[in-house]
XYZ file of N, CA and C in Angstrom:
624
model
N 175.788 144.320 159.161
C 175.488 145.491 159.825
C 175.181 146.912 158.992
N 174.014 147.291 159.379
C 173.445 148.008 158.086
C 173.560 149.656 158.965
N 174.254 150.751 158.267
C 174.362 152.132 158.497
C 173.496 153.042 157.381
N 173.118 154.193 157.945
C 172.602 155.410 156.994
C 173.685 156.264 156.887
N 173.537 156.977 155.658
C 174.945 157.809 155.274
C 174.972 158.947 156.188
N 173.863 159.473 156.950
C 173.853 160.086 158.186
C 172.811 160.085 159.169
N 172.909 160.525 160.442
C 172.149 160.295 161.484
C 172.017 161.728 161.915
N 170.670 162.448 161.503
C 170.359 163.523 162.012
C 171.616 165.053 161.286
N 171.698 164.469 160.487
C 172.907 165.562 159.895
C 174.297 165.344 160.343
N 174.839 164.254 161.053
C 175.705 163.784 161.200
C 176.555 162.657 160.763
N 177.633 163.120 159.671
C 178.063 161.833 158.815
C 179.370 161.216 159.865
N 179.883 160.393 159.026
C 180.893 159.543 159.288
C 181.813 160.439 159.543
N 182.702 160.139 160.887
C 184.227 161.297 160.771
C 183.539 162.374 162.306
N 182.102 162.108 162.115
C 181.895 163.386 163.355
C 182.074 162.563 165.066
N 183.008 163.410 165.873
C 183.310 162.504 166.904
C 181.981 161.784 167.867
N 180.839 162.728 167.593
C 179.922 161.789 168.257
C 179.377 160.668 168.022
N 179.849 159.930 166.784
C 179.659 158.907 165.971
C 180.587 157.536 166.239
N 181.849 158.429 167.076
C 182.820 157.525 167.373
C 182.864 156.075 168.002
N 181.731 156.231 169.045
C 181.218 155.014 169.654
C 180.700 153.683 168.819
N 179.927 154.422 168.010
C 179.364 153.334 166.763
C 180.200 152.748 166.194
N 181.508 153.370 165.918
C 182.189 153.058 164.316
C 183.659 152.655 164.926
N 183.872 153.517 165.647
C 185.410 153.256 166.120
C 186.159 152.130 166.681
N 185.212 150.992 167.313
C 185.733 149.693 167.769
C 185.923 148.505 166.779
N 185.263 149.023 165.544
C 185.077 147.722 164.680
C 185.926 146.806 164.192
N 187.325 147.436 164.413
C 188.706 146.383 164.490
C 189.166 146.892 163.039
N 190.530 146.166 162.166
C 191.027 146.496 161.190
C 190.375 146.401 160.140
N 190.847 147.455 159.375
C 190.331 147.465 157.824
C 190.036 146.062 157.153
N 189.188 145.335 156.557
C 188.938 144.038 155.930
C 188.041 143.335 157.170
N 187.663 144.036 158.163
C 186.867 143.526 158.841
C 185.524 143.355 158.825
N 184.334 144.006 159.631
C 182.948 143.788 159.416
C 182.678 144.266 158.210
N 181.773 143.821 157.737
C 181.200 144.394 156.159
C 180.117 145.000 156.894
N 179.805 146.307 156.683
C 179.016 147.375 156.936
C 177.834 147.850 155.611
N 176.919 147.961 155.227
C 176.176 148.165 154.118
C 175.814 149.909 154.725
N 176.072 150.491 153.907
C 175.641 151.954 153.932
C 174.914 152.514 153.031
N 173.658 152.833 153.381
C 172.504 153.193 152.692
C 172.196 154.980 152.845
N 171.889 155.511 151.776
C 171.462 156.968 151.837
C 170.469 157.308 152.854
N 170.533 158.303 153.366
C 169.172 159.019 154.211
C 169.263 160.407 153.855
N 168.155 160.970 154.235
C 167.638 162.201 153.495
C 168.715 163.314 154.596
N 169.438 164.118 153.660
C 170.207 164.910 154.249
C 169.779 166.015 154.490
N 170.476 167.108 155.875
C 170.184 168.384 156.409
C 169.624 169.213 155.093
N 168.496 169.915 155.509
C 167.914 170.731 154.358
C 167.427 169.869 153.048
N 166.811 169.153 153.161
C 166.143 168.203 152.097
C 165.000 169.007 151.644
N 164.653 169.880 152.379
C 163.194 170.794 152.063
C 163.317 171.635 151.213
N 165.042 172.184 151.271
C 165.704 173.337 150.131
C 166.279 172.512 148.818
N 166.695 171.382 149.234
C 167.953 171.019 148.454
C 166.671 169.773 147.213
N 165.796 169.250 148.001
C 165.229 168.380 147.039
C 163.860 169.074 146.180
N 163.816 170.386 146.199
C 162.866 171.074 145.428
C 161.281 170.072 145.342
N 161.234 169.702 146.477
C 160.247 168.639 146.514
C 159.744 167.669 145.826
N 160.715 167.086 145.256
C 161.076 165.864 144.603
C 161.309 165.128 145.399
N 161.340 163.310 145.013
C 161.410 162.056 145.820
C 163.366 162.413 146.020
N 163.434 162.134 147.792
C 164.911 161.804 147.942
C 165.856 161.086 146.831
N 165.034 159.962 146.461
C 165.902 159.318 145.936
C 166.421 159.437 144.279
N 165.823 160.304 143.977
C 166.443 161.048 142.559
C 167.830 161.438 142.495
N 168.043 161.935 143.157
C 169.366 162.933 143.066
C 169.914 162.862 144.533
N 169.127 163.662 145.679
C 170.073 163.723 146.800
C 170.764 162.113 147.772
N 169.574 161.229 147.373
C 170.116 159.959 147.723
C 171.807 159.529 147.265
N 171.909 159.518 146.185
C 172.907 159.380 145.849
C 174.175 160.287 145.665
N 173.932 161.314 145.863
C 175.017 162.667 146.313
C 175.155 162.371 147.955
N 174.314 161.855 148.851
C 174.645 161.837 150.112
C 175.504 160.751 150.567
N 175.765 159.872 149.287
C 176.719 159.008 149.396
C 177.905 159.542 149.002
N 178.195 160.350 148.242
C 179.335 161.015 147.806
C 179.827 162.100 148.745
N 180.705 162.638 148.614
C 181.487 163.549 149.346
C 181.373 165.207 149.174
N 180.548 165.701 148.842
C 179.958 167.101 148.382
C 180.029 167.858 149.592
N 180.193 167.194 150.869
C 180.128 168.117 152.169
C 181.292 167.381 152.936
N 181.833 168.423 153.687
C 183.395 167.788 154.336
C 183.377 166.803 155.559
N 181.927 166.456 155.757
C 181.451 165.328 156.410
C 180.875 164.399 155.959
N 180.658 164.119 154.881
C 180.279 163.074 154.014
C 181.206 162.283 154.340
N 180.364 160.639 153.769
C 180.744 159.631 154.167
C 182.394 159.493 153.539
N 182.668 159.898 152.165
C 184.036 159.248 151.388
C 185.217 160.265 152.309
N 184.640 161.297 152.730
C 185.712 162.042 153.338
C 186.669 161.278 154.730
N 186.033 160.959 155.613
C 186.651 160.119 156.508
C 187.187 158.414 156.272
N 186.425 158.504 155.100
C 186.884 157.146 154.510
C 188.208 157.017 153.847
N 188.646 158.136 153.064
C 189.534 158.218 152.350
C 190.559 159.275 152.760
N 190.157 160.098 153.566
C 191.052 161.371 154.289
C 191.373 161.011 155.533
N 190.596 160.616 156.527
C 190.921 160.282 157.882
C 191.262 158.857 158.230
N 190.596 158.224 157.515
C 190.661 156.847 157.319
C 190.593 155.871 159.271
N 189.285 156.882 159.723
C 188.968 156.190 160.782
C 188.067 154.927 161.371
N 187.458 154.667 159.387
C 186.690 153.265 160.165
C 187.376 151.896 159.484
N 187.549 151.222 160.612
C 187.956 149.683 160.244
C 186.739 148.851 159.605
N 186.557 149.173 158.534
C 185.233 148.269 158.172
C 185.256 147.945 156.626
N 184.292 147.385 156.119
C 184.529 146.845 154.794
C 183.142 147.190 154.379
N 182.833 148.688 153.841
C 181.939 149.367 153.591
C 181.533 148.723 152.350
N 179.910 148.711 152.030
C 179.259 148.357 150.935
C 178.663 149.703 150.659
N 178.719 150.159 149.426
C 178.024 151.467 149.155
C 176.862 151.170 148.316
N 175.473 151.595 148.831
C 174.716 151.731 147.915
C 174.356 152.337 146.566
N 173.767 151.724 145.639
C 173.534 152.232 144.644
C 174.885 152.902 143.848
N 176.027 151.772 143.694
C 177.144 151.794 143.077
C 178.060 153.163 143.493
N 177.862 153.550 144.858
C 178.334 154.598 145.309
C 177.764 156.085 145.138
N 176.719 155.684 144.384
C 176.064 157.154 143.925
C 176.763 157.719 143.206
N 177.103 159.274 143.564
C 177.881 160.017 142.467
C 179.576 159.828 142.841
N 180.034 158.814 143.502
C 181.261 158.892 143.955
C 182.123 158.192 143.374
N 181.905 157.075 142.486
C 182.634 156.917 141.314
C 183.295 157.834 140.263
N 182.151 159.060 140.270
C 182.709 159.498 139.133
C 183.455 160.724 139.799
N 183.449 161.078 140.709
C 183.845 161.883 141.420
C 185.453 161.725 142.141
N 185.911 160.122 141.794
C 186.719 159.672 142.467
C 188.160 160.418 142.549
N 188.398 160.684 141.016
C 189.776 161.241 140.751
C 189.911 162.808 141.287
N 188.316 163.394 141.216
C 188.579 164.814 141.908
C 189.017 164.906 143.278
N 188.262 163.765 144.069
C 188.470 163.698 145.339
C 190.012 163.409 145.605
N 190.552 162.399 144.787
C 192.030 162.083 144.940
C 192.889 163.604 144.748
N 192.095 164.317 143.799
C 193.285 165.532 143.576
C 193.195 166.401 144.091
N 192.109 166.447 145.047
C 192.302 167.776 146.194
C 192.936 167.474 147.317
N 193.515 165.959 146.926
C 194.777 165.957 148.288
C 195.779 166.654 148.306
N 196.101 167.341 146.844
C 197.178 168.092 146.308
C 196.844 169.718 146.130
N 195.272 169.819 145.884
C 194.984 171.266 145.776
C 195.000 172.106 147.169
N 194.037 170.963 148.161
C 193.685 171.834 149.260
C 192.908 170.735 150.225
N 193.136 170.675 151.249
C 192.508 169.989 152.195
C 191.865 170.390 153.659
N 190.815 169.962 153.917
C 190.441 170.317 155.134
C 191.069 170.277 156.281
N 191.008 170.928 157.422
C 191.947 171.054 158.589
C 192.152 169.911 159.301
N 191.369 169.135 159.094
C 191.650 167.763 160.173
C 191.875 166.753 159.258
N 191.678 166.766 157.452
C 192.333 165.879 156.949
C 193.372 165.183 157.152
N 193.794 163.978 156.760
C 194.887 163.531 156.982
C 195.976 163.666 155.690
N 196.906 163.266 156.110
C 198.328 163.883 155.032
C 198.255 162.597 154.300
N 197.291 162.494 152.799
C 197.542 161.253 151.892
C 197.281 162.165 150.655
N 197.476 161.058 149.727
C 198.052 161.771 148.315
C 196.696 161.268 147.369
N 196.448 161.127 146.329
C 195.709 160.639 145.192
C 195.958 159.357 144.963
N 196.833 158.559 145.460
C 196.983 157.423 145.242
C 196.525 156.501 146.265
N 196.795 156.952 147.419
C 195.951 156.550 148.628
C 194.364 156.705 148.409
N 193.976 157.793 148.026
C 192.328 157.634 147.548
C 191.706 156.855 146.955
N 192.650 156.633 145.579
C 192.260 155.438 144.767
C 192.487 154.100 145.185
N 193.434 153.785 146.161
C 193.248 152.831 146.865
C 192.027 152.352 148.007
N 191.801 153.226 148.616
C 190.591 152.812 149.158
C 189.325 152.918 148.625
N 189.198 153.594 147.359
C 188.342 153.576 146.805
C 188.064 152.040 145.962
N 189.422 151.575 145.425
C 189.078 150.497 144.908
C 188.989 149.688 145.891
N 188.784 149.474 147.491
C 188.744 148.239 148.462
C 187.401 148.751 148.922
N 186.571 149.217 148.479
C 184.495 149.589 148.769
C 184.350 148.500 147.753
N 183.345 148.618 148.484
C 182.337 147.471 147.896
C 180.829 148.211 147.283
N 180.524 147.727 146.258
C 179.449 148.736 145.420
C 178.237 147.735 145.093
N 176.957 148.112 145.387
C 176.037 147.256 145.158
C 174.950 147.740 143.945
N 174.262 147.352 143.083
C 173.654 147.537 142.025
C 172.175 147.970 142.198
N 171.788 148.157 143.103
C 170.346 148.708 143.433
C 170.258 149.958 142.604
N 169.391 150.045 141.256
C 168.681 150.825 140.716
C 170.082 151.649 139.869
N 171.371 150.817 139.920
C 172.512 151.294 139.658
C 172.822 150.445 138.540
N 172.312 149.310 138.028
C 172.709 148.137 137.170
C 172.965 148.794 135.749
N 172.658 149.710 135.382
C 172.969 150.695 133.881
C 174.406 151.093 133.247
N 174.662 150.965 132.486
C 176.131 151.200 132.106
C 176.864 152.679 132.590
N 175.441 153.718 132.935
C 175.847 155.008 133.720
C 176.436 155.081 134.941
N 176.111 154.140 135.634
C 176.471 153.634 137.043
C 177.693 152.463 136.831
N 177.831 151.513 135.919
C 178.733 150.664 136.426
C 179.969 151.009 136.030
N 180.010 151.527 134.621
C 181.105 151.816 133.894
C 181.913 152.914 134.967
N 181.403 153.939 135.627
C 182.196 155.012 136.633
C 182.670 154.039 137.929
N 181.880 153.142 138.160
C 182.381 151.913 139.603
C 183.397 151.160 138.959
N 183.640 150.603 138.067
C 184.833 149.867 137.323
C 185.676 150.723 136.886
N 186.026 151.943 136.785
C 186.866 153.238 137.109
C 187.444 152.589 138.024
N 187.136 152.674 139.230
C 187.618 152.749 140.617
C 187.697 151.620 141.056
N 186.889 150.589 140.790
C 187.375 149.065 141.735
C 187.160 147.973 140.425
N 187.448 146.548 140.677
C 187.106 145.937 139.704
C 185.771 144.990 140.111
N 185.629 143.998 138.976
C 184.039 143.569 139.046
C 184.101 142.720 140.275
N 185.117 142.283 141.071
C 185.067 141.562 142.137
C 184.605 142.204 143.561
N 184.293 143.202 143.364
C 183.842 144.680 144.264
C 182.403 144.719 144.024
N 182.046 144.392 143.506
C 180.307 144.643 142.598
C 179.469 143.705 143.116
N 178.440 144.189 144.066
C 177.299 143.048 144.542
C 176.191 143.362 144.015
N 175.219 142.287 143.512
C 173.724 142.442 143.549
C 172.955 143.081 144.336
N 172.309 144.154 143.715
C 171.001 144.683 144.620
C 169.475 144.904 143.936
N 168.784 145.262 144.772
C 167.714 145.507 143.798
C 166.856 146.753 144.320
N 166.785 147.023 145.471
C 166.324 147.970 145.912
C 164.552 148.074 146.236
N 164.159 146.349 146.097
C 162.808 146.060 146.545
C 162.775 146.072 147.663
N 161.370 146.128 148.659
C 160.668 146.684 147.944
C 160.302 148.417 147.673
N 161.118 149.071 148.135
C 161.263 150.708 148.064
C 160.994 150.622 146.669
N 161.727 150.341 145.400
C 161.570 150.353 144.060
C 160.778 149.579 143.644
N 159.640 149.738 142.754
C 158.844 148.988 142.233
C 159.246 147.872 141.358
N 158.307 146.856 141.321
C 158.614 145.348 140.275
C 159.375 145.935 139.065
N 158.511 146.864 138.342
C 159.215 146.963 136.761
C 160.138 147.883 136.907
N 160.741 148.665 137.628
C 161.979 149.420 137.868
C 162.753 148.191 138.000
N 162.691 147.458 138.934
C 163.806 146.132 139.423
C 163.957 145.431 138.307
N 163.120 145.043 137.546
C 163.160 144.070 136.246
C 163.838 144.639 135.375
N 163.765 146.056 135.086
C 164.178 147.029 133.989
C 166.101 146.880 134.692
N 166.089 147.183 135.873
C 167.663 147.324 136.393
C 167.954 146.337 135.895
N 167.557 144.897 136.504
C 167.946 143.507 136.653
C 168.613 143.404 134.992
N 167.675 143.773 134.180
C 168.060 143.370 132.611
C 169.036 144.331 132.157
N 169.182 145.467 132.308
C 170.499 146.189 132.469
C 171.755 145.603 133.006
N 171.744 144.694 134.123
C 172.577 144.542 134.479
C 173.260 142.993 133.942
N 172.370 142.705 133.618
C 172.558 140.922 133.088
C 172.940 141.153 131.718
N 172.558 142.307 130.665
C 172.986 142.704 129.475
C 174.197 143.723 129.253
N 175.040 143.987 130.389
C 175.982 144.872 130.341
C 176.928 143.987 129.705
N 177.652 145.003 128.776
C 178.573 144.198 127.970
C 180.130 144.474 128.592
N 180.259 145.196 129.588
C 181.474 144.655 130.554
C 181.914 144.279 131.472
N 181.069 142.830 131.631
C 181.746 142.043 132.391
C 181.470 140.732 131.503
N 182.624 139.757 131.958
C 182.574 138.928 131.453
C 181.616 137.749 132.044
N 181.402 136.647 131.822
C 180.168 135.640 132.235
C 180.511 135.191 133.473
N 181.960 134.920 133.669
C 182.512 134.873 135.287
C 182.215 136.300 136.121
N 182.555 137.016 135.579
C 182.485 138.544 136.307
C 180.917 138.546 136.984
N 179.992 138.099 135.961
C 178.756 138.420 135.811
C 178.297 137.785 136.927
N 178.648 136.303 136.814
C 178.291 135.177 138.075
C 178.856 135.749 139.237
N 180.027 136.071 139.713
C 180.465 137.070 140.619
C 179.329 138.170 141.447
N 179.158 138.991 140.452
C 178.154 139.985 141.057
C 177.163 139.170 141.385
N 176.366 138.709 140.554
C 174.896 138.317 141.169
C 174.765 137.081 142.378
N 176.048 136.358 142.699
C 176.421 135.585 143.832
C 178.127 135.493 144.497
N 179.218 134.940 143.505
C 180.050 134.448 144.118
C 180.865 135.782 144.778
N 180.761 137.029 144.692
C 181.227 137.972 145.602
C 180.705 138.181 146.851
N 179.397 138.075 146.992
C 179.200 138.091 148.586
C 179.239 136.978 148.950
N 179.234 135.522 148.593
C 179.717 134.491 149.175
C 181.246 134.869 149.747
N 182.099 135.203 149.194
C 183.404 135.769 149.531
C 183.154 136.720 150.347
N 182.790 137.678 150.420
C 182.307 138.971 151.371
C 181.848 138.304 152.640
N 180.992 137.334 152.692
C 180.305 136.601 153.780
C 180.535 135.463 153.750
N 181.565 134.950 154.316
C 181.947 133.532 154.718
C 180.723 132.782 155.357
N 179.982 133.162 155.999
C 179.169 132.078 156.473
C 178.107 131.749 155.780
N 177.627 132.765 154.607
C 176.721 132.699 153.339
C 177.202 131.308 152.558
N 178.678 131.527 152.550
C 178.981 130.306 151.823
C 179.074 129.355 152.584
N 179.271 129.113 153.701
C 179.135 127.552 154.258
C 177.739 127.382 154.182
N 177.101 128.313 154.380
C 175.589 127.558 154.550
C 174.727 127.107 153.477
N 175.719 128.032 152.248
C 175.139 127.713 150.533
C 175.948 126.306 150.439
N 176.991 125.902 151.203
C 177.776 124.605 150.677
C 177.052 123.393 151.475
N 176.817 123.632 152.863
C 175.570 122.955 153.074
C 174.572 122.246 152.969
N 173.931 123.728 152.241
C 172.541 123.155 152.084
C 172.444 122.940 150.422
N 173.713 122.641 149.650
C 173.745 121.950 148.582
C 174.355 120.783 148.483
N 174.749 120.050 149.719
C 175.445 118.755 150.307
C 174.596 118.001 149.794
N 174.752 116.584 149.211
C 173.916 115.599 149.014
C 173.693 115.007 150.229
N 172.516 114.683 150.414
C 172.251 113.666 152.029
C 172.892 112.295 152.058
């Protein structure tokens, strides 16, 4: 399943979206890839630049009370295994700040949770590496989760081939992964998350 970060300015947690997300089952269930979309007022916030520079990464993170991580970490309404594009955008770098705000001040509809709960939720998310294979993105991501929750991504064909090649080079040369962890990012983590792919891969590799 694929979802955008918002639908015409409505984010996860909006009552109008409960029909589409509320019946997905318990946590650890359906894998859902979340990709950012233009946020409301992009004509003002974007300053005429491509949305993918800054606004896409921020639309994956909680700088608005209804943006994705708020219901994920505060309201807990989604029974989904969320895969966040671009290593979660700004979310990993804001992880501690989000948790700390559970003791500094919450929204009126936020759940009664603490920083440890937020950290647990962020650790359970999955993060893919499209345009996020460099240390700038991987180091913050590894602060909130383990290498086994990072998945390979490219953003092709939206991103041009030279950019994809450079991103993959950054990923494969990243010193923060062991060889086993890198193999997991490149392939094995996805096979664990999508058992049907693992079964299909095993059948295709089976000798005749």
